[in-house]
Amino acid sequence: MRKTSRPRPSVAIVGSGFSGLGLAIRLQRAGYTDFTIYEKADGVGGVWRDNSYPGAACDAPSHLYSYSFQPNPDWSRRFAEQPEILRYLENCAEDNALLPHIRFGTEIVAARFDPDAVRWVLTTAEGEEFTADLLVAACGQLSRPSYPAIAGLDEFTGRVFHSARWDHDHDLTGRDVAVIGNGASALQFVPHIAERARTVTILQRQPYWISPKPDREYPTLRKLFNRRIPLLQRVSRLGIFFCFEMVLNPMLISPRGRRILSAPIRAWCRWNLRRVSDPALRAALTPRYEVGCNRILTSNEYYDTLNRPNARIVTRPIDHIGARSVIDADGREHPADTIVLATGFRSHDFVAPMRIVGLHDQDLDSAWQQRPRAFLGLSVPGFPNFFLMYGPNTNVGSGSIVHMLESQMNHIMHAVEQLSRIRYLEVRAESLDRFDERAQERLATTVWNTGGCHSWYVADTATGPVNTNNWPGSMREYRRRTRRLDLNDYRTTPAVPGESAERPYTASDAAGRLGASPAREE
């Protein structure tokens, strides 16, 4: 008879965005109450709390960009805006009684695994220490703004701020605003600020493929039907899911899919570009790389805004910043009293600036000296009882990251269950190597690697450019492969002295008890 004297594990979750809150809800509903969310800010929401710039909204439909286990029948529109998404996350925390489990204003700066106590020791910025059996980094890939290294930026005498740290006290009415960057955030806030700024100058690094945004408000009757007939909302969610999976995803990951599907999508984006009246400007806004190499952006207002007399695009590189202007590579000066940095995030840091130290005093930065790698994007050799959410190679170029996060929750929940029987799980190096080698082989033929664009998906490493962020398959495949944890991929230590030291509880044991076959690495 198997010994099961180990108490239920305690869980520490760092971050209260979609990742951290979703996992906490799953723990709560499964009866695990010994968990704590550590949040450095004073409220939940993660990226949707921080990105409060004008026009901030999601580019994935709301019914898919939400938890399947916490549907919201009252979405006001097809693509929800930031305040509504933030309210949704706040309601999720309140409705599931998570607030007593959250320590707000608590930044975790370091976490060290204690092999003797078989626990993680977490240290806060104030020097407090907390312990937990299992540590989950739910920091996300888009949590740390990226600030460009541009000569003279520190000497600019006007106001400078990042779009993810919007300065709401700075009135842009009548201002000369320079926007550095023209990605997803800029597309959303530029139309809003152009309505009141004197001039808006957009410093474009590269053009993007921009499709029309099929957005609309939901009528009251539709929301009533969602509440009365929950199946209606589930069917809508499923339809959106399969649109991404059967149309967009094959175009991104498959050369054959690209040959078939890229032309109509490119034509759709070019049709949207007709909004720009100036032929020369249309040419400057037309990408020279394959559609899908960067995330396809969506907007119904951006191109119209560029027709305004107070808005203009600069395609020449920035040379330096003057006291009250931006000077391009041709020496032309573009006056500005405000600079908005729409320069994205440090998407390859994952857990930084938190320092994670595992076995043998190895920290995660050292383990990732060449580049970030994690088995299924979740676990790293040498770091027992530690899981990442939205880790390396788990981003999707089409679809909803929330679906991917729910897949990771399944995997972590299975790990939590195992820790009632074993002391710790450490993924095997050979499991990671096998997974990573195959993932990079598949990524090599995707549009992200071959499309000819500059993308945040690809990191410059010592061995050359490597796609460290994207998943090379479909959302369905990732769900299948993370459905449960296969202990053949992990080293384990028994919960009770005297038991078998290597594998006291096998994947086949789990499958027999749970009535399912373990998902194995392919």
Coordinates of N, CA, C and O in Angstrom, one line a residue, residues 134-274:
L134 N 6.0 24.7 -3.4 CA 6.0 24.9 -4.8 C 5.9 26.3 -5.2 O 5.1 27.1 -4.6
L135 N 6.8 26.7 -6.1 CA 6.8 28.1 -6.6 C 6.4 28.2 -8.0 O 6.9 27.5 -8.9
V136 N 5.5 29.2 -8.3 CA 5.1 29.4 -9.7 C 5.3 30.9 -10.0 O 4.8 31.8 -9.3
A137 N 6.1 31.1 -11.0 CA 6.4 32.5 -11.5 C 5.4 32.8 -12.6 O 5.4 32.2 -13.7
A138 N 4.4 33.6 -12.2 CA 3.3 34.0 -13.1 C 3.5 35.5 -13.5 O 2.6 36.3 -13.5
C139 N 4.8 35.8 -13.9 CA 5.1 37.2 -14.2 C 4.8 37.6 -15.6 O 4.6 38.8 -15.9
G140 N 4.7 36.7 -16.6 CA 4.3 37.0 -17.9 C 5.5 37.5 -18.8 O 6.5 37.8 -18.2
Q141 N 5.3 37.5 -20.1 CA 6.3 38.0 -21.0 C 6.2 39.5 -21.3 O 7.2 40.1 -21.8
L142 N 5.1 40.1 -20.9 CA 4.9 41.5 -21.2 C 4.7 42.3 -20.0 O 3.8 43.1 -19.9
S143 N 5.6 42.1 -19.0 CA 5.4 42.8 -17.7 C 6.4 43.9 -17.5 O 6.2 44.8 -16.7
R144 N 7.6 43.9 -18.2 CA 8.6 44.9 -18.0 C 8.8 45.7 -19.3 O 9.2 45.2 -20.3
P145 N 8.5 47.0 -19.2 CA 8.6 47.9 -20.4 C 10.1 47.9 -20.9 O 11.0 47.8 -20.1
S146 N 10.2 48.0 -22.2 CA 11.5 48.1 -22.8 C 11.8 49.6 -23.1 O 11.0 50.2 -23.9
Y147 N 12.9 50.1 -22.6 CA 13.2 51.5 -22.8 C 14.4 51.5 -23.8 O 15.4 50.9 -23.6
P148 N 14.3 52.2 -24.9 CA 15.3 52.2 -26.0 C 16.5 53.0 -25.6 O 16.5 54.0 -24.8
A149 N 17.7 52.5 -26.1 CA 18.9 53.2 -25.8 C 19.2 54.2 -27.0 O 19.8 53.9 -28.0
I150 N 18.6 55.4 -26.9 CA 18.7 56.4 -27.9 C 19.5 57.6 -27.4 O 19.3 58.1 -26.3
A151 N 20.5 58.0 -28.1 CA 21.4 59.1 -27.6 C 20.6 60.3 -27.4 O 19.8 60.7 -28.2
G152 N 20.8 60.9 -26.2 CA 20.2 62.2 -25.9 C 18.8 62.1 -25.2 O 18.3 63.1 -24.8
L153 N 18.3 60.9 -25.1 CA 17.0 60.7 -24.5 C 16.9 61.3 -23.0 O 15.9 61.9 -22.6
D154 N 18.0 61.0 -22.3 CA 18.1 61.5 -20.9 C 18.1 63.0 -20.8 O 17.8 63.6 -19.8
E155 N 18.6 63.7 -21.9 CA 18.7 65.1 -21.9 C 17.5 65.9 -22.4 O 17.5 67.1 -22.5
F156 N 16.5 65.1 -22.9 CA 15.3 65.7 -23.4 C 14.6 66.5 -22.2 O 14.4 66.0 -21.1
T157 N 14.3 67.8 -22.5 CA 13.7 68.7 -21.4 C 12.2 68.6 -21.3 O 11.7 69.2 -20.4
G158 N 11.5 67.9 -22.2 CA 10.1 67.8 -22.1 C 9.7 66.6 -21.3 O 10.5 66.1 -20.5
R159 N 8.5 66.1 -21.5 CA 8.0 64.9 -20.7 C 8.2 63.6 -21.5 O 7.9 63.6 -22.7
V160 N 8.8 62.6 -20.9 CA 9.0 61.3 -21.5 C 8.3 60.2 -20.6 O 8.5 60.2 -19.4
F161 N 7.5 59.4 -21.2 CA 7.0 58.2 -20.5 C 6.7 57.1 -21.5 O 6.5 57.3 -22.7
H162 N 6.6 55.9 -20.9 CA 6.3 54.7 -21.7 C 4.8 54.5 -21.8 O 4.1 54.8 -20.8
S163 N 4.4 53.9 -22.8 CA 2.9 53.7 -23.0 C 2.4 52.8 -21.9 O 1.2 52.9 -21.5
A164 N 3.2 51.9 -21.4 CA 2.8 51.0 -20.3 C 2.8 51.6 -18.9 O 2.4 51.0 -17.9
R165 N 3.3 52.9 -18.9 CA 3.3 53.6 -17.6 C 2.8 55.0 -18.0 O 3.4 56.0 -17.7
W166 N 1.6 55.0 -18.5 CA 1.0 56.3 -19.1 C 0.9 57.4 -18.0 O 0.4 57.1 -16.9
D167 N 1.3 58.6 -18.3 CA 1.2 59.7 -17.4 C -0.1 60.4 -17.6 O -0.2 61.3 -18.5
H168 N -1.1 60.0 -16.8 CA -2.4 60.6 -17.0 C -2.5 62.0 -16.5 O -3.5 62.7 -16.8
D169 N -1.5 62.5 -15.7 CA -1.5 63.8 -15.2 C -1.0 64.8 -16.3 O -1.1 66.0 -16.1
H170 N -0.4 64.3 -17.3 CA 0.2 65.1 -18.4 C -0.8 65.3 -19.5 O -1.1 64.4 -20.3
D171 N -1.4 66.5 -19.6 CA -2.4 66.8 -20.6 C -1.7 67.0 -22.0 O -0.8 67.9 -22.1
L172 N -2.2 66.3 -23.0 CA -1.6 66.3 -24.3 C -2.2 67.4 -25.2 O -1.8 67.5 -26.3
T173 N -3.2 68.1 -24.7 CA -3.9 69.1 -25.5 C -2.9 70.2 -26.0 O -2.2 70.8 -25.1
G174 N -2.9 70.4 -27.3 CA -2.0 71.4 -27.8 C -0.5 71.1 -27.8 O 0.3 71.9 -28.1
R175 N -0.2 69.8 -27.5 CA 1.2 69.4 -27.4 C 1.7 69.0 -28.8 O 1.0 68.5 -29.6
D176 N 3.1 69.0 -28.9 CA 3.8 68.4 -30.0 C 4.3 67.0 -29.5 O 5.3 67.0 -28.7
V177 N 3.7 66.0 -29.9 CA 4.0 64.6 -29.3 C 4.7 63.8 -30.4 O 4.3 63.7 -31.5
A178 N 5.8 63.2 -29.9 CA 6.6 62.3 -30.7 C 6.3 60.9 -30.2 O 6.5 60.7 -29.0
V179 N 5.9 60.0 -31.0 CA 5.6 58.6 -30.6 C 6.7 57.7 -31.2 O 6.8 57.6 -32.4
I180 N 7.5 57.1 -30.3 CA 8.6 56.3 -30.8 C 8.1 54.8 -30.8 O 7.9 54.2 -29.7
G181 N 7.9 54.3 -31.9 CA 7.3 53.0 -32.1 C 5.9 53.0 -32.7 O 5.2 54.0 -32.6
N182 N 5.6 52.0 -33.4 CA 4.3 52.0 -34.1 C 3.6 50.6 -34.1 O 3.0 50.2 -35.0
G183 N 3.8 49.9 -32.9 CA 3.3 48.5 -32.8 C 1.8 48.6 -32.3 O 1.1 49.6 -32.4
A184 N 1.5 47.5 -31.6 CA 0.1 47.3 -31.2 C -0.4 48.4 -30.3 O -1.6 48.9 -30.4
S185 N 0.4 48.8 -29.3 CA -0.1 49.9 -28.4 C -0.2 51.2 -29.1 O -1.2 51.9 -28.9
A186 N 0.7 51.6 -30.0 CA 0.6 52.9 -30.7 C -0.6 52.9 -31.6 O -1.3 53.9 -31.7
L187 N -0.9 51.8 -32.2 CA -2.1 51.7 -33.0 C -3.4 52.1 -32.3 O -4.3 52.7 -32.8
Q188 N -3.4 51.8 -31.0 CA -4.6 52.0 -30.2 C -4.6 53.4 -29.6 O -5.7 54.1 -29.6
F189 N -3.5 54.0 -29.2 CA -3.5 55.3 -28.5 C -3.3 56.5 -29.5 O -3.8 57.6 -29.2
V190 N -2.7 56.3 -30.6 CA -2.4 57.4 -31.5 C -3.7 58.0 -32.0 O -3.8 59.3 -32.0
P191 N -4.8 57.3 -32.4 CA -6.0 57.9 -32.8 C -6.6 58.8 -31.7 O -7.2 59.8 -32.0
H192 N -6.4 58.4 -30.5 CA -7.0 59.2 -29.3 C -6.2 60.5 -29.1 O -6.8 61.5 -28.9
I193 N -4.9 60.4 -29.1 CA -4.1 61.6 -28.7 C -4.1 62.6 -29.9 O -3.9 63.8 -29.7
A194 N -4.3 62.1 -31.1 CA -4.2 62.9 -32.3 C -5.4 63.9 -32.3 O -5.4 64.9 -33.0
E195 N -6.5 63.5 -31.6 CA -7.7 64.4 -31.5 C -7.4 65.6 -30.7 O -8.2 66.6 -30.9
R196 N -6.5 65.7 -29.8 CA -6.3 66.8 -29.0 C -4.8 67.4 -29.1 O -4.6 68.6 -28.7
A197 N -3.9 66.6 -29.5 CA -2.5 67.1 -29.6 C -2.4 68.1 -30.8 O -3.2 68.0 -31.8
R198 N -1.5 69.0 -30.8 CA -1.2 69.9 -31.9 C -0.6 69.1 -33.1 O -1.1 69.2 -34.2
T199 N 0.4 68.4 -32.8 CA 1.0 67.5 -33.8 C 1.3 66.1 -33.2 O 1.7 66.1 -32.0
V200 N 1.3 65.1 -34.0 CA 1.7 63.8 -33.6 C 2.6 63.3 -34.6 O 2.3 63.1 -35.8
T201 N 3.9 63.0 -34.2 CA 4.9 62.5 -35.1 C 5.2 61.0 -34.7 O 5.6 60.8 -33.6
I202 N 5.0 60.1 -35.6 CA 5.2 58.7 -35.3 C 6.5 58.2 -35.9 O 6.6 58.3 -37.2
L203 N 7.4 57.8 -35.1 CA 8.7 57.4 -35.6 C 8.6 55.9 -35.8 O 8.6 55.0 -34.9
Q204 N 8.5 55.5 -37.1 CA 8.2 54.1 -37.5 C 9.5 53.3 -37.7 O 10.3 53.7 -38.6
R205 N 9.6 52.2 -37.0 CA 10.8 51.4 -37.3 C 10.6 50.5 -38.5 O 11.4 50.3 -39.3
Q206 N 9.4 49.9 -38.5 CA 9.0 49.0 -39.7 C 7.5 49.0 -39.7 O 6.8 49.2 -38.7
P207 N 6.9 48.9 -40.9 CA 5.5 48.9 -41.0 C 4.9 47.5 -40.6 O 5.7 46.5 -40.6
Y208 N 3.7 47.4 -40.3 CA 3.0 46.2 -39.9 C 1.8 45.9 -40.8 O 1.2 46.8 -41.4
W209 N 1.5 44.6 -40.9 CA 0.3 44.2 -41.6 C -0.8 44.5 -40.6 O -0.8 44.0 -39.5
I210 N -1.8 45.3 -41.0 CA -2.9 45.7 -40.2 C -4.2 45.4 -40.8 O -4.5 45.9 -41.9
S211 N -5.0 44.5 -40.2 CA -6.3 44.2 -40.8 C -7.4 45.0 -40.2 O -7.2 45.6 -39.1
P212 N -8.5 45.1 -40.8 CA -9.7 45.7 -40.1 C -10.0 44.9 -38.8 O -9.7 43.7 -38.7
K213 N -10.6 45.6 -37.9 CA -10.9 45.0 -36.6 C -12.4 44.7 -36.6 O -13.2 45.7 -36.6
P214 N -12.8 43.5 -36.6 CA -14.3 43.1 -36.7 C -14.9 43.3 -35.3 O -15.5 42.4 -34.8
D215 N -14.9 44.5 -34.9 CA -15.4 44.8 -33.5 C -16.9 45.3 -33.6 O -17.3 45.8 -34.7
R216 N -17.6 45.1 -32.6 CA -19.0 45.6 -32.5 C -19.4 45.6 -31.0 O -18.9 44.8 -30.2
E217 N -20.4 46.4 -30.7 CA -21.0 46.3 -29.4 C -22.0 45.2 -29.4 O -22.7 44.9 -30.4
Y218 N -22.1 44.5 -28.2 CA -23.1 43.5 -28.0 C -24.4 44.1 -27.6 O -24.4 44.8 -26.6
P219 N -25.5 43.8 -28.2 CA -26.8 44.4 -27.8 C -27.2 43.7 -26.4 O -26.8 42.7 -26.1
T220 N -28.1 44.4 -25.7 CA -28.6 43.9 -24.5 C -29.2 42.5 -24.6 O -29.0 41.7 -23.7
L221 N -29.9 42.3 -25.7 CA -30.6 41.0 -25.9 C -29.5 39.9 -26.0 O -29.8 38.8 -25.5
R222 N -28.4 40.2 -26.6 CA -27.3 39.1 -26.7 C -26.8 38.8 -25.4 O -26.6 37.6 -25.0
K223 N -26.6 39.8 -24.5 CA -26.1 39.5 -23.2 C -27.1 38.8 -22.3 O -26.7 37.9 -21.5
L224 N -28.4 39.1 -22.6 CA -29.4 38.3 -21.9 C -29.4 36.9 -22.3 O -29.5 35.9 -21.4
F225 N -29.3 36.6 -23.6 CA -29.2 35.2 -24.1 C -28.0 34.5 -23.5 O -28.1 33.3 -23.2
N226 N -26.9 35.2 -23.4 CA -25.7 34.6 -22.9 C -25.9 34.1 -21.4 O -25.4 33.0 -21.0
R227 N -26.6 34.9 -20.7 CA -26.9 34.5 -19.3 C -27.9 33.4 -19.2 O -27.8 32.5 -18.4
R228 N -29.0 33.5 -20.0 CA -30.0 32.5 -20.0 C -29.6 31.2 -20.6 O -30.1 30.1 -20.3
I229 N -28.8 31.3 -21.7 CA -28.4 30.1 -22.5 C -26.9 30.0 -22.5 O -26.3 30.5 -23.5
P230 N -26.3 29.5 -21.5 CA -24.8 29.5 -21.5 C -24.1 28.8 -22.7 O -23.0 29.2 -23.1
L231 N -24.9 27.9 -23.3 CA -24.3 27.2 -24.4 C -24.0 28.1 -25.6 O -23.1 27.9 -26.3
L232 N -24.8 29.2 -25.7 CA -24.6 30.2 -26.7 C -23.2 30.8 -26.7 O -22.5 30.9 -27.7
Q233 N -22.8 31.2 -25.5 CA -21.5 31.8 -25.3 C -20.4 30.7 -25.6 O -19.3 31.1 -26.1
R234 N -20.6 29.5 -25.1 CA -19.6 28.5 -25.4 C -19.5 28.2 -26.9 O -18.4 28.0 -27.3
V235 N -20.6 28.2 -27.6 CA -20.5 28.0 -29.0 C -19.7 29.1 -29.7 O -18.9 28.9 -30.6
S236 N -20.0 30.3 -29.3 CA -19.3 31.5 -29.8 C -17.8 31.4 -29.6 O -17.0 31.6 -30.4
R237 N -17.4 31.0 -28.3 CA -16.0 30.8 -28.0 C -15.4 29.7 -28.9 O -14.3 29.9 -29.4
L238 N -16.1 28.6 -29.1 CA -15.6 27.5 -29.9 C -15.4 28.0 -31.3 O -14.4 27.6 -32.0
G239 N -16.3 28.7 -31.9 CA -16.2 29.2 -33.2 C -15.0 30.1 -33.4 O -14.3 30.0 -34.4
I240 N -14.8 31.0 -32.5 CA -13.6 31.9 -32.5 C -12.3 31.0 -32.5 O -11.3 31.2 -33.2
F241 N -12.3 30.0 -31.6 CA -11.1 29.2 -31.4 C -10.8 28.5 -32.7 O -9.6 28.5 -33.1
F242 N -11.8 27.9 -33.3 CA -11.5 27.1 -34.6 C -11.1 28.0 -35.7 O -10.4 27.6 -36.6
C243 N -11.6 29.3 -35.7 CA -11.1 30.2 -36.7 C -9.6 30.5 -36.6 O -8.9 30.4 -37.6
F244 N -9.2 30.7 -35.4 CA -7.7 30.8 -35.2 C -7.0 29.5 -35.6 O -5.9 29.6 -36.2
E245 N -7.5 28.4 -35.1 CA -6.8 27.1 -35.3 C -6.7 26.7 -36.7 O -5.8 26.1 -37.1
M246 N -7.8 26.9 -37.5 CA -7.9 26.3 -38.8 C -7.5 27.2 -39.9 O -7.3 26.8 -41.0
V247 N -7.5 28.6 -39.6 CA -7.1 29.5 -40.7 C -5.8 30.2 -40.4 O -4.8 30.1 -41.2
L248 N -5.7 30.9 -39.3 CA -4.5 31.7 -39.0 C -3.3 30.8 -38.6 O -2.2 31.0 -39.1
N249 N -3.5 29.9 -37.7 CA -2.4 29.1 -37.2 C -1.7 28.3 -38.3 O -0.4 28.4 -38.4
P250 N -2.4 27.6 -39.2 CA -1.7 26.9 -40.3 C -0.8 27.9 -41.2 O 0.2 27.5 -41.7
M251 N -1.3 29.1 -41.4 CA -0.5 30.0 -42.2 C 0.8 30.4 -41.5 O 1.8 30.7 -42.1
L252 N 0.8 30.4 -40.2 CA 2.0 30.8 -39.4 C 3.0 29.7 -39.3 O 4.2 29.9 -39.4
I253 N 2.5 28.5 -39.1 CA 3.5 27.4 -38.7 C 3.8 26.5 -39.9 O 4.8 25.7 -39.8
S254 N 3.0 26.5 -41.0 CA 3.2 25.6 -42.0 C 3.5 26.2 -43.4 O 2.8 27.1 -43.8
P255 N 4.6 25.9 -44.0 CA 4.9 26.4 -45.4 C 3.7 26.2 -46.3 O 3.4 27.1 -47.1
R256 N 3.1 25.0 -46.3 CA 2.0 24.7 -47.1 C 0.8 25.6 -46.8 O 0.1 26.2 -47.7
G257 N 0.5 25.8 -45.5 CA -0.5 26.7 -45.1 C -0.3 28.1 -45.5 O -1.2 28.8 -45.9
R258 N 1.0 28.5 -45.5 CA 1.3 29.9 -46.0 C 1.0 30.1 -47.5 O 0.5 31.1 -47.9
R259 N 1.3 29.1 -48.3 CA 1.1 29.2 -49.7 C -0.4 29.3 -50.0 O -0.8 30.0 -50.9
I260 N -1.2 28.7 -49.2 CA -2.7 28.7 -49.4 C -3.4 29.9 -48.8 O -4.2 30.5 -49.4
L261 N -3.0 30.3 -47.6 CA -3.7 31.2 -46.8 C -3.2 32.6 -46.8 O -3.9 33.6 -46.4
S262 N -1.9 32.8 -47.1 CA -1.3 34.1 -46.8 C -1.9 35.2 -47.8 O -2.1 36.3 -47.5
A263 N -2.1 34.8 -49.1 CA -2.6 35.7 -50.1 C -3.9 36.4 -49.7 O -4.0 37.6 -49.8
P264 N -4.9 35.6 -49.3 CA -6.2 36.3 -48.9 C -6.1 37.2 -47.7 O -6.7 38.3 -47.6
I265 N -5.2 36.8 -46.7 CA -5.0 37.6 -45.5 C -4.3 38.9 -45.9 O -4.6 40.0 -45.4
R266 N -3.3 38.7 -46.7 CA -2.5 39.9 -47.2 C -3.4 40.9 -48.0 O -3.3 42.1 -47.8
A267 N -4.3 40.3 -48.8 CA -5.2 41.2 -49.5 C -6.2 41.9 -48.6 O -6.5 43.1 -48.9
W268 N -6.6 41.2 -47.6 CA -7.5 41.8 -46.6 C -6.8 43.0 -45.9 O -7.4 44.1 -45.7
C269 N -5.5 42.9 -45.6 CA -4.8 44.0 -45.0 C -4.6 45.1 -45.9 O -4.7 46.3 -45.6
R270 N -4.3 44.8 -47.2 CA -4.1 45.8 -48.2 C -5.4 46.6 -48.4 O -5.4 47.8 -48.7
W271 N -6.5 45.9 -48.4 CA -7.8 46.5 -48.5 C -8.0 47.5 -47.4 O -8.6 48.6 -47.6
N272 N -7.6 47.2 -46.2 CA -7.7 48.1 -45.1 C -6.8 49.3 -45.3 O -7.2 50.5 -44.9
L273 N -5.7 49.1 -45.9 CA -4.7 50.2 -46.2 C -5.3 51.3 -47.1 O -4.8 52.4 -47.2
R274 N -6.3 50.9 -47.9 CA -6.9 51.9 -48.8 C -7.4 53.1 -48.1 O -7.7 54.2 -48.7

